[in-house]
């Protein structure tokens, strides 16, 4: 009898039901955006969810305004699905890869199309239009009768709309634009529709695995010759299984591969420099720590050295962010390779994810989880950056590994003391989540809250053993104390108050919560929290593993279903350890105002250890389904082979489409290039004060292209300052009499003097 023969048939029926129902559910659940357009009183304006946008004065003359006609439903249009901001584009001119592109387009095209569903004219000057779906650019033209006029472009997936000129029946140039606050009901509907599509993709993979099991069982039923039977009985297990059976091999391999790949992306695509203002601030604080200081004295004429997220407070100069990540930057700064910290974090995290998965679910889940992380565009590009998320994810992975080891240690060590094995794991878990807290506080609180619920359940479930479990879990709090003390010390050094964070100096806009002041004067709302979650989910589908959406998240959904497919509930505690901390993280950022996505939905990044292991569960489930009717001798190979084939096929898309597209997107990201510094380096400047010309439209971001190269004590051979005009520059040059002034134009080598 097969070890998988007891696989529940009811679960397969559930997959088939999802396969049938989910497409209709996705269509039905998609949110509807209502747009009101009016031409009354010679004024043209549009309104979406309470936000109005008037056509600018002078866009049309009075005669054209009088000739404008509100469109009928037949005159409205929606761009192709590929106009979506979340569409994963093809790599042009790939030739032999055309079939890969075609399949990728089909997989993305399974979602219901966006469409205008109704147009009701209240009178000749006012009409209400309803857009279903909103995953592509929608056009609402107001024609003067000769192909000219204006057109309203609506993009619900980014909560924005804009007026454009209408030229020969097509949008010409943009006149103005505005963002609106989406309805919570619409965002919730769209979230449900996205989940339905992911469920459909997961069910399709599950049903295909089931069909593969039928085919394999029929092939297995055919009688084999005596020689073939002898060959099977004498065959050895595949070499890679022997390799996996050696506990130290896979973690070392994943560590090296993750570190090398992230380093390659960081140096080749991102040029080894920061591209985001957050990065610049982290690197600046890391340089301060490398000087064995918490802060440095404010520079003379500080307006010349102003950079986003770097504070000057009571004569102290420092970054506003928590100190955990800058502290880890110190060794790599001393080594002259600051980009290495996050690359190493990626390698360590993947090794820890594998080791956790091995202890929780076995080699199959562990291997798939780590492999998915290794090819993930999100992991590779985030770990190639200077953001704080990769190091935080590493600490979270260590926290997870310590909790898993702690729970398993109850079976091997019966003592209750500070020297017991499980007590040491408790201290390590506390230290790891503590380091995550002093790196990204809100993230660690969300994950920690979910883990605390799990620990409470694990303690209370052991009725006769509650006290022996209570002690080591309580020691998590003790392990948390050293990182917390470091944060408190840093608070006192920077703000003069043990409990006042440096972030507090900028006010409440950058703090979690709801109400005015959180993110904007209007403030954050639960409706915006739902919309932000929708943005994160859609972005996650494009970067999680690089596969076409919604199939990209299908393994993750299958991983959520996996415990319900098993008759045994022995592993359910481990599933809860994945679900609860991840749920805590998602809830935490429901209360966060920003929907910014940098290298992916960055506020969810620290949930990758849990998501990757869930996806590993989903991959293994496909193998279990395919092997369910085979004898144990053949089932073991099929359990690897079926998900392996799927992984190989879809990874071709990642390697040939998604990763090249990501590389193109993040080359000179934010218009930050290494070129200006190379101009200075080629000029062989020493004892120089270089005034950096700034793009007027993005002065803060533009200064970051050079500011990060400054020594915080302004002792380096070249000091970079803002170009504030020749007269002001001359004043700063007088404060640095030993340095020769130069002016660095927007494009070109430095020129002697203080600028034009």
XYZ file of C-alpha atoms in Angstrom:
756
model
C 0.000 0.000 0.000
C 1.241 3.518 -0.811
C 2.159 5.794 2.038
C 0.026 8.415 0.264
C -3.005 6.237 -0.446
C -4.939 7.786 2.428
C -4.767 11.245 0.867
C -8.290 12.669 1.390
C -10.406 12.695 -1.751
C -12.570 15.440 -0.268
C -9.634 17.810 -0.607
C -9.446 17.104 -4.338
C -13.152 17.839 -4.646
C -12.545 21.157 -2.885
C -9.828 22.017 -5.421
C -12.173 21.207 -8.297
C -14.898 23.352 -6.719
C -12.463 26.267 -6.389
C -11.409 25.785 -10.005
C -15.017 26.137 -11.154
C -16.246 28.843 -8.802
C -13.222 31.159 -8.381
C -13.293 32.833 -11.851
C -16.935 33.824 -11.389
C -16.201 34.955 -7.835
C -13.299 37.103 -9.030
C -15.503 38.754 -11.628
C -18.351 39.309 -9.184
C -16.141 40.566 -6.360
C -14.096 43.090 -8.372
C -14.678 46.593 -7.039
C -16.569 49.277 -8.929
C -15.239 52.835 -9.212
C -17.852 55.532 -9.694
C -16.880 58.594 -11.746
C -19.050 61.710 -11.988
C -18.364 64.195 -14.814
C -20.012 67.595 -15.178
C -19.848 70.349 -17.791
C -22.325 72.686 -16.096
C -21.782 76.444 -16.074
C -18.961 76.362 -18.574
C -16.797 74.442 -16.115
C -15.618 70.873 -16.639
C -14.805 68.782 -13.619
C -14.708 65.154 -12.533
C -15.205 63.584 -9.131
C -14.081 60.180 -7.832
C -14.892 59.143 -4.246
C -15.275 62.712 -3.071
C -12.169 64.116 -4.779
C -12.758 66.645 -7.552
C -10.489 67.715 -10.397
C -11.411 70.707 -12.521
C -10.237 71.131 -16.066
C -7.565 73.881 -15.951
C -8.572 77.311 -17.163
C -7.499 77.910 -20.737
C -7.325 74.212 -21.643
C -10.220 74.829 -24.048
C -11.666 78.063 -25.409
C -15.293 78.989 -24.793
C -16.466 77.669 -28.149
C -14.861 74.281 -27.545
C -16.355 74.115 -24.043
C -19.848 74.637 -25.441
C -19.331 71.876 -28.017
C -18.153 69.266 -25.495
C -20.464 66.284 -25.196
C -20.591 63.756 -22.389
C -19.792 60.324 -23.817
C -22.155 57.394 -23.953
C -21.172 53.973 -22.652
C -20.228 52.898 -26.183
C -17.701 55.740 -26.431
C -15.802 54.744 -23.277
C -12.770 52.477 -23.489
C -10.232 50.599 -21.404
C -6.639 50.002 -22.448
C -5.363 46.431 -22.862
C -4.581 44.495 -19.701
C -0.876 45.053 -20.357
C -1.347 48.738 -19.410
C -1.723 47.661 -15.795
C 1.058 48.815 -13.513
C 1.298 45.212 -12.316
C 1.652 43.579 -15.720
C 4.973 41.778 -16.050
C 6.316 42.805 -19.468
C 8.022 40.552 -21.967
C 11.708 40.746 -22.769
C 11.701 42.161 -26.317
C 13.489 40.436 -29.143
C 14.124 37.219 -27.298
C 13.268 35.066 -30.340
C 13.561 31.525 -29.070
C 11.780 32.548 -25.864
C 8.598 33.637 -27.646
C 6.668 30.605 -26.314
C 7.699 31.544 -22.768
C 6.410 35.072 -23.310
C 3.154 33.786 -24.780
C 2.514 31.451 -21.854
C 3.373 34.226 -19.428
C 0.898 36.571 -21.091
C -1.816 33.906 -20.976
C -1.202 33.266 -17.287
C -1.518 36.969 -16.524
C -4.525 37.358 -18.803
C -6.757 34.958 -16.883
C -8.062 37.770 -14.684
C -11.408 39.340 -15.646
C -10.937 42.409 -17.863
C -11.632 45.899 -16.612
C -14.662 47.488 -18.258
C -17.094 50.351 -18.079
C -20.410 48.828 -17.036
C -22.837 51.744 -17.056
C -23.281 55.378 -17.974
C -26.269 57.266 -16.606
C -26.855 60.882 -17.658
C -28.623 62.917 -14.981
C -29.063 65.703 -17.529
C -27.171 66.999 -20.548
C -24.373 68.366 -18.337
C -23.849 65.660 -15.684
C -23.282 61.919 -15.952
C -22.231 59.060 -13.683
C -20.023 56.272 -14.996
C -19.066 52.975 -13.340
C -15.797 51.168 -13.969
C -15.594 47.500 -12.974
C -12.205 46.069 -12.049
C -9.863 48.951 -12.657
C -6.707 46.900 -13.394
C -5.970 48.862 -16.579
C -6.013 52.461 -17.712
C -9.598 53.603 -18.415
C -10.456 56.469 -20.772
C -13.490 58.740 -20.645
C -13.390 61.167 -23.654
C -15.288 64.446 -23.959
C -15.266 65.178 -27.695
C -16.060 68.444 -29.438
C -17.222 66.474 -32.473
C -14.046 66.607 -34.560
C -11.775 64.263 -32.596
C -10.456 66.971 -30.288
C -11.414 67.978 -26.760
C -10.290 66.431 -23.466
C -10.180 62.950 -21.989
C -10.322 61.815 -18.369
C -7.856 59.019 -17.597
C -8.829 56.936 -14.555
C -6.396 54.540 -12.848
C -8.040 52.961 -9.780
C -5.083 50.638 -9.173
C -3.132 53.754 -8.176
C -6.116 55.749 -6.886
C -5.544 58.599 -9.345
C -7.193 60.331 -12.291
C -6.123 63.098 -14.660
C -7.270 65.361 -17.468
C -5.498 65.085 -20.835
C -5.977 66.786 -24.172
C -7.797 64.733 -26.794
C -5.994 64.834 -30.139
C -7.321 62.854 -33.111
C -9.345 60.751 -30.711
C -6.288 59.831 -28.567
C -4.798 61.277 -25.343
C -2.282 64.016 -26.150
C -0.573 65.625 -23.164
C -1.473 65.752 -19.496
C -3.138 68.887 -18.131
C -3.331 67.996 -14.424
C -3.839 65.057 -12.108
C -4.864 64.202 -8.566
C -4.933 61.234 -6.214
C -8.093 60.264 -4.401
C -8.805 58.266 -1.262
C -10.368 54.981 -2.402
C -13.426 53.516 -0.765
C -12.778 50.796 1.793
C -15.578 48.720 0.292
C -14.022 48.881 -3.190
C -10.569 47.966 -1.877
C -11.994 45.087 0.144
C -13.832 43.819 -2.931
C -10.684 44.011 -5.025
C -8.712 42.212 -2.308
C -11.265 39.410 -2.314
C -11.131 39.213 -6.110
C -7.325 38.952 -6.041
C -7.478 36.138 -3.488
C -10.089 34.341 -5.617
C -7.772 34.471 -8.635
C -4.834 33.185 -6.594
C -7.068 30.379 -5.283
C -8.057 29.500 -8.863
C -4.402 29.293 -9.948
C -3.590 27.144 -6.907
C -6.542 24.833 -7.586
C -5.474 24.463 -11.223
C -1.990 23.361 -10.175
C -3.493 20.960 -7.648
C -5.842 19.410 -10.202
C -2.987 19.070 -12.711
C -0.958 17.251 -10.044
C -3.953 14.968 -9.450
C -4.199 14.223 -13.193
C -0.490 13.449 -13.159
C -1.127 11.002 -10.321
C -3.748 9.177 -12.419
C -1.340 8.897 -15.339
C 1.525 7.730 -13.128
C -0.655 5.166 -11.357
C -1.676 3.675 -14.714
C 1.915 3.500 -15.855
C 2.846 1.881 -12.555
C 0.078 -0.720 -12.993
C 1.658 -2.084 -16.187
C 3.594 -5.309 -15.555
C 7.359 -4.866 -15.718
C 9.847 -7.382 -17.014
C 11.926 -9.343 -14.545
C 15.055 -7.460 -15.541
C 13.303 -4.105 -15.061
C 12.051 -5.158 -11.648
C 15.561 -6.215 -10.670
C 16.928 -2.909 -11.929
C 14.393 -0.956 -9.863
C 15.049 -2.981 -6.734
C 18.807 -2.460 -7.062
C 18.658 1.203 -7.971
C 20.031 3.699 -5.519
C 18.405 6.949 -4.511
C 19.343 9.969 -6.656
C 22.609 11.627 -5.747
C 20.960 14.917 -4.883
C 18.901 13.101 -2.232
C 22.103 11.730 -0.739
C 23.497 15.254 -0.801
C 20.369 16.633 0.886
C 20.630 13.989 3.594
C 23.859 15.545 4.865
C 22.585 18.228 7.267
C 25.355 20.772 6.721
C 25.403 20.769 2.918
C 22.175 22.575 1.934
C 22.452 25.454 4.479
C 26.019 26.188 3.383
C 25.014 26.032 -0.274
C 22.061 28.371 0.185
C 24.175 30.770 2.247
C 26.864 30.973 -0.424
C 24.425 31.154 -3.334
C 22.277 33.839 -1.693
C 25.281 35.958 -0.760
C 26.902 35.675 -4.191
C 23.730 36.400 -6.177
C 22.735 39.385 -4.021
C 26.294 40.754 -4.254
C 26.233 40.362 -8.033
C 22.945 42.253 -8.345
C 24.155 44.923 -5.929
C 27.389 45.579 -7.782
C 26.281 45.081 -11.389
C 22.744 46.512 -11.382
C 22.750 48.920 -8.428
C 26.451 49.854 -8.764
C 27.060 49.253 -5.062
C 25.602 52.657 -4.126
C 22.397 53.758 -2.357
C 19.497 54.791 -4.583
C 16.879 55.785 -1.982
C 16.989 58.526 0.656
C 16.446 55.891 3.349
C 19.590 54.114 2.119
C 21.613 57.307 2.338
C 20.509 57.891 5.922
C 21.343 54.333 6.990
C 24.784 54.504 5.399
C 25.475 57.886 7.017
C 24.603 56.546 10.487
C 26.695 53.451 9.842
C 29.686 55.704 9.155
C 29.015 57.509 12.441
C 29.008 54.201 14.336
C 32.228 53.253 12.540
C 33.747 56.288 14.256
C 32.668 54.790 17.622
C 30.164 57.631 18.046
C 26.377 57.914 18.267
C 26.327 61.283 16.523
C 28.700 63.844 15.057
C 28.727 67.633 15.448
C 26.494 69.525 13.042
C 28.394 70.872 10.015
C 28.983 74.574 9.455
C 26.211 76.168 7.391
C 24.059 73.014 7.724
C 21.699 74.061 4.931
C 24.439 73.055 2.473
C 24.450 69.493 3.836
C 20.742 68.929 4.327
C 19.651 65.439 3.288
C 16.338 63.666 3.718
C 15.856 61.626 6.917
C 19.084 63.000 8.451
C 18.484 65.227 11.454
C 20.279 68.115 13.091
C 19.075 68.446 16.677
C 20.727 70.584 19.342
C 24.023 70.567 17.489
C 23.966 66.804 16.834
C 23.993 65.310 13.338
C 22.526 61.809 12.868
C 20.009 59.701 10.939
C 16.453 59.449 12.205
C 16.152 55.682 11.793
C 16.626 52.957 14.450
C 20.258 51.922 15.026
C 20.144 48.154 14.408
C 20.973 48.089 10.695
C 23.589 50.900 10.762
C 25.341 48.994 13.539
C 25.641 45.915 11.299
C 27.055 48.087 8.521
C 30.151 48.899 10.577
C 32.268 45.789 9.793
C 31.573 46.043 6.069
C 32.346 49.787 6.156
C 35.674 49.050 7.813
C 36.317 46.491 5.061
C 35.374 49.020 2.361
C 32.458 46.876 1.149
C 29.274 48.343 2.686
C 27.102 46.545 0.099
C 28.131 43.203 1.615
C 26.031 43.496 4.799
C 22.678 42.953 3.101
C 24.074 40.336 0.742
C 25.318 38.333 3.736
C 21.935 38.854 5.403
C 20.254 37.227 2.401
C 22.576 34.227 2.544
C 22.160 33.768 6.299
C 18.375 34.131 6.065
C 18.061 31.497 3.317
C 20.211 29.065 5.322
C 18.082 29.655 8.433
C 14.850 29.253 6.457
C 16.078 25.911 5.170
C 17.089 24.739 8.647
C 13.762 25.835 10.135
C 11.808 24.120 7.365
C 13.831 20.941 7.799
C 12.929 20.768 11.484
C 9.291 21.707 10.953
C 8.216 19.872 7.806
C 11.159 17.909 6.429
C 13.615 18.199 3.543
C 11.009 18.662 0.793
C 9.464 21.814 2.226
C 12.830 23.172 3.363
C 14.420 22.776 -0.052
C 11.532 24.326 -2.000
C 11.304 27.259 0.415
C 14.996 28.086 0.116
C 15.025 27.579 -3.663
C 12.068 29.932 -4.081
C 13.926 32.519 -2.013
C 17.033 32.055 -4.106
C 15.291 32.909 -7.396
C 12.977 35.540 -5.913
C 13.483 38.950 -7.582
C 12.287 40.488 -4.328
C 14.957 38.786 -2.252
C 17.732 39.457 -4.755
C 17.032 43.137 -5.376
C 16.064 44.054 -1.828
C 19.221 42.334 -0.556
C 21.262 44.202 -3.145
C 20.084 47.542 -1.733
C 21.004 49.494 1.386
C 17.507 49.227 2.884
C 17.120 47.906 6.434
C 14.625 45.188 5.481
C 17.139 42.421 4.590
C 18.913 42.524 7.951
C 15.576 42.626 9.753
C 14.433 39.604 7.742
C 17.619 37.809 8.770
C 16.859 38.477 12.459
C 13.274 37.289 11.949
C 14.580 34.096 10.306
C 16.860 33.558 13.314
C 13.920 34.223 15.641
C 11.867 31.584 13.821
C 14.724 29.071 13.889
C 15.237 29.630 17.620
C 11.525 29.153 18.371
C 11.445 25.940 16.335
C 14.558 24.641 18.080
C 13.137 25.675 21.447
C 9.951 23.690 20.944
C 11.838 20.641 19.702
C 14.247 20.815 22.646
C 11.410 19.977 25.054
C 11.598 16.443 23.689
C 15.329 16.061 24.412
C 16.047 18.081 27.563
C 13.795 17.544 30.583
C 15.556 20.026 32.862
C 14.144 23.360 33.985
C 17.096 25.707 34.495
C 18.928 28.592 32.919
C 21.515 26.117 31.631
C 19.048 23.854 29.842
C 19.083 23.686 26.055
C 15.627 25.159 25.655
C 16.508 28.073 27.942
C 19.414 28.979 25.682
C 17.120 28.821 22.652
C 14.693 31.120 24.460
C 17.437 33.668 25.104
C 18.533 33.505 21.450
C 14.946 33.987 20.240
C 14.618 37.052 22.449
C 17.898 38.513 21.238
C 16.922 37.943 17.587
C 13.518 39.620 17.849
C 15.158 42.328 19.943
C 17.631 43.066 17.157
C 14.743 43.097 14.708
C 13.020 45.598 17.016
C 15.980 47.988 17.128
C 16.126 47.781 13.320
C 12.437 48.136 12.430
C 10.341 48.546 15.559
C 6.840 48.312 14.133
C 7.710 45.243 12.074
C 9.117 43.406 15.096
C 6.102 44.311 17.221
C 3.702 42.848 14.654
C 5.674 39.640 14.194
C 6.391 39.371 17.908
C 2.716 39.745 18.825
C 1.771 36.871 16.523
C 4.612 34.722 17.868
C 3.550 35.496 21.452
C 0.057 34.165 20.711
C 1.595 31.010 19.286
C 3.862 30.571 22.321
C 0.907 31.052 24.662
C -0.955 28.320 22.799
C 2.064 26.024 22.920
C 2.378 26.528 26.678
C -1.286 25.948 27.463
C -1.528 22.928 25.152
C 1.034 21.069 27.293
C -1.226 20.632 30.300
C 1.159 18.559 32.395
C 4.231 20.360 31.178
C 3.163 23.998 31.316
C 5.754 25.178 33.838
C 8.677 23.557 31.995
C 7.608 25.398 28.843
C 6.753 28.663 30.589
C 10.303 29.253 31.861
C 12.180 29.190 28.510
C 9.444 31.100 26.711
C 9.680 33.730 29.457
C 13.419 33.957 28.812
C 12.605 35.370 25.372
C 11.875 38.599 27.240
C 15.283 38.423 28.934
C 17.056 37.953 25.596
C 15.178 40.994 24.300
C 16.704 43.279 26.944
C 20.267 43.865 25.566
C 19.086 45.204 22.174
C 16.438 47.274 23.974
C 19.062 48.819 26.271
C 21.136 49.740 23.226
C 18.118 51.493 21.690
C 17.404 53.365 24.925
C 21.043 54.454 25.144
C 20.937 55.656 21.548
C 17.708 57.557 22.234
C 19.375 59.367 25.136
C 22.455 60.158 23.077
C 20.449 61.592 20.172
C 17.382 63.217 21.737
C 18.384 63.562 25.396
C 15.439 61.371 26.417
C 15.696 57.623 27.035
C 12.187 57.029 25.644
C 12.146 59.494 22.757
C 12.967 57.921 19.403
C 14.825 59.867 16.756
C 11.839 59.321 14.435
C 9.710 61.350 16.837
C 11.653 64.488 15.894
C 9.830 64.626 12.557
C 6.359 64.461 14.130
C 3.535 61.949 13.866
C 3.463 61.713 10.058
C 5.960 58.839 10.130
C 4.273 56.908 12.923
C 1.651 54.144 12.790
C -1.927 54.875 13.687
C -5.106 56.419 12.361
C -6.303 59.992 12.280
C -4.954 63.391 11.219
C -1.198 63.776 11.013
C -0.403 60.150 10.263
C 1.057 60.402 6.775
C -0.768 63.605 5.893
C -2.873 66.352 7.401
C -6.013 64.374 6.578
C -4.497 61.305 8.179
C -4.588 57.550 7.786
C -7.876 55.628 7.780
C -8.917 51.953 7.816
C -10.090 52.398 4.214
C -6.585 53.496 3.246
C -5.199 50.522 5.168
C -7.258 48.195 2.956
C -6.120 50.001 -0.174
C -2.479 49.792 0.915
C -2.908 46.052 1.491
C -4.303 45.713 -2.035
C -1.267 47.533 -3.452
C 1.096 45.322 -1.447
C -0.650 42.109 -2.545
C -0.657 43.026 -6.219
C 2.992 44.072 -6.052
C 3.894 40.905 -4.149
C 2.537 38.823 -7.019
C 5.022 40.440 -9.416
C 8.163 39.949 -7.283
C 7.599 37.021 -4.898
C 9.060 34.360 -7.183
C 9.069 36.123 -10.551
C 6.308 33.986 -12.037
C 3.347 35.505 -13.885
C 0.569 36.672 -11.594
C -1.693 35.270 -10.197
C 0.187 31.957 -10.463
C 3.113 33.511 -8.590
C 1.259 33.236 -5.285
C -0.419 29.888 -6.007
C 2.196 27.878 -4.020
C 1.620 30.204 -1.090
C -2.129 29.549 -1.206
C -1.552 25.807 -1.507
C 0.674 26.041 1.555
C -2.197 27.551 3.520
C -4.409 24.649 2.399
C -1.757 21.979 3.058
C -2.653 21.240 6.708
C -6.267 20.640 5.710
C -5.158 18.115 3.103
C -3.481 15.923 5.705
C -5.326 13.486 7.921
C -2.742 14.000 10.663
C -2.637 17.260 12.596
C 0.836 16.683 14.053
C 2.336 19.554 12.045
C -0.493 21.996 12.611
C 1.401 23.767 15.415
C 4.142 24.559 12.898
C 1.592 25.940 10.446
C 0.295 28.225 13.174
C 3.865 29.408 13.757
C 3.883 30.533 10.131
C 0.416 32.042 10.062
C 0.272 34.017 13.313
C 3.491 36.082 13.039
C 2.713 36.816 9.390
C -0.821 37.873 10.322
C 0.663 40.105 13.015
C 2.898 41.778 10.438
C 0.020 42.346 7.995
C -2.170 43.804 10.728
C 0.642 46.059 11.906
C 0.989 47.606 8.465
C -2.745 47.908 8.070
C -2.204 50.736 10.567
C 0.664 52.235 8.547
C -0.113 55.135 6.253
C 2.291 54.531 3.356
C 1.627 52.386 0.301
C 5.139 52.979 -1.021
C 6.651 50.008 -2.810
C 10.448 50.011 -3.201
C 11.920 46.827 -4.696
C 8.503 45.325 -3.852
C 5.960 45.693 -1.016
C 8.796 46.452 1.374
C 6.740 46.641 4.569
C 5.875 42.959 4.150
C 9.417 41.861 3.380
C 10.218 40.597 6.871
C 7.376 38.100 6.447
C 9.379 36.257 3.772
C 10.606 33.446 6.082
C 6.977 32.572 6.827
C 5.772 33.068 3.242
C 8.594 31.041 1.723
C 7.958 28.131 4.080
C 4.237 28.281 3.278
C 5.071 28.236 -0.422
C 7.414 25.318 0.221
C 4.482 23.549 1.864
C 2.444 24.233 -1.266
C 5.111 22.847 -3.576
C 5.447 19.725 -1.503
C 1.666 19.321 -1.521
C 1.747 19.090 -5.315
C 4.283 16.291 -5.027
C 2.170 14.512 -2.410
C -0.914 14.710 -4.647
C 0.997 13.377 -7.651
C 2.486 10.493 -5.633
C -0.648 9.609 -3.689
C -1.433 6.338 -5.538
C 2.095 5.024 -6.028
C 4.022 2.510 -3.961
C 6.571 4.013 -1.581
C 9.547 2.992 -3.750
C 8.368 5.187 -6.627
C 6.431 7.793 -4.685
C 9.572 9.269 -3.134
C 11.003 10.225 -6.522
C 7.687 11.490 -7.882
C 7.239 13.671 -4.815
C 10.399 15.502 -5.851
C 9.958 15.279 -9.614
C 6.480 16.742 -10.160
C 6.994 20.009 -8.256
C 10.541 20.023 -9.649
C 9.249 20.085 -13.212
C 6.851 22.920 -12.361
C 9.611 24.819 -10.581
C 11.944 24.398 -13.548
C 9.408 25.494 -16.158
C 8.218 28.567 -14.307
C 11.745 29.508 -13.256
C 12.588 29.844 -16.943
C 10.115 32.727 -16.957
C 11.762 34.242 -13.875
C 15.252 34.022 -15.350
C 14.375 35.205 -18.865
C 11.567 37.691 -18.222
C 11.145 38.892 -14.643
C 14.761 39.261 -13.575
C 15.839 41.103 -16.767
C 12.842 43.404 -16.399
C 13.708 44.073 -12.758
C 17.324 44.744 -13.720
C 16.161 47.262 -16.311
C 13.821 48.911 -13.801
C 16.485 49.317 -11.118
C 19.391 50.372 -13.311
C 20.063 53.991 -12.265
C 17.018 53.663 -10.005
C 15.489 56.995 -8.923
C 17.738 58.604 -11.558
C 20.668 58.042 -9.197
C 23.798 56.983 -11.042
C 27.380 56.337 -10.050
C 28.464 58.603 -12.920
C 28.843 61.865 -10.888
C 31.200 60.194 -8.422
C 33.151 58.650 -11.280
C 33.590 62.123 -12.790
C 35.077 63.313 -9.488
C 37.228 60.217 -9.133
C 38.594 60.606 -12.663
C 39.528 64.212 -11.848
C 41.746 62.976 -8.945
C 40.573 65.726 -6.607
C 42.082 66.117 -3.129
C 41.278 68.632 -0.397
C 38.264 69.624 -2.472
C 34.876 71.119 -1.682
C 32.499 70.080 -4.461
C 29.190 71.901 -4.939
C 26.701 69.452 -6.452
C 24.280 70.908 -8.995
C 20.766 69.672 -8.224
C 17.777 68.987 -10.437
C 15.252 71.669 -9.359
C 12.384 69.150 -9.478
C 13.988 66.764 -6.966
C 16.648 68.607 -5.016
C 16.620 66.375 -1.917
C 16.798 63.131 -3.838
C 19.359 64.487 -6.272
C 21.791 65.493 -3.517
C 21.754 61.899 -2.307
C 23.754 60.860 -5.388
C 26.823 62.417 -3.779
C 26.045 63.087 -0.112
C 26.455 59.420 0.881
C 30.155 59.630 -0.105
C 30.791 62.233 2.618
C 32.667 61.379 5.764
C 30.377 62.456 8.678
C 33.272 64.433 10.181
C 33.890 66.071 6.766
C 37.527 64.913 6.760
C 37.533 62.958 3.477
C 39.584 64.192 0.470
C 36.351 65.393 -1.152
C 33.420 66.992 0.673
C 30.142 67.246 -1.252
C 27.796 70.184 -0.568
C 24.620 71.459 -2.152
C 24.900 74.018 -4.918
C 22.971 77.004 -3.566
C 24.169 79.617 -6.026
C 27.580 81.155 -6.567
C 27.285 83.823 -3.867
C 26.115 81.392 -1.172
C 28.662 78.818 -2.319
C 31.423 81.390 -1.919
C 30.378 81.857 1.692
C 30.671 78.116 2.438
C 34.026 77.971 0.641
C 35.231 80.601 3.080
C 34.397 78.253 5.957
C 36.671 75.598 4.379
C 39.751 77.704 3.554
C 42.033 74.687 3.101
C 39.834 73.143 0.434
C 39.697 74.140 -3.207
C 36.113 74.717 -4.470
C 34.687 72.897 -7.490
C 31.273 72.840 -9.114
C 29.802 69.531 -10.297
C 27.214 70.083 -13.058
C 24.220 67.811 -13.624
C 26.063 66.036 -16.412
C 29.783 66.390 -16.749
C 33.086 66.546 -14.860
C 33.724 68.970 -11.975
C 34.784 72.511 -12.850
C 36.997 74.771 -10.723
C 35.177 77.502 -8.822
C 31.927 77.923 -6.958
C 29.675 77.582 -9.982
C 28.131 79.795 -12.649
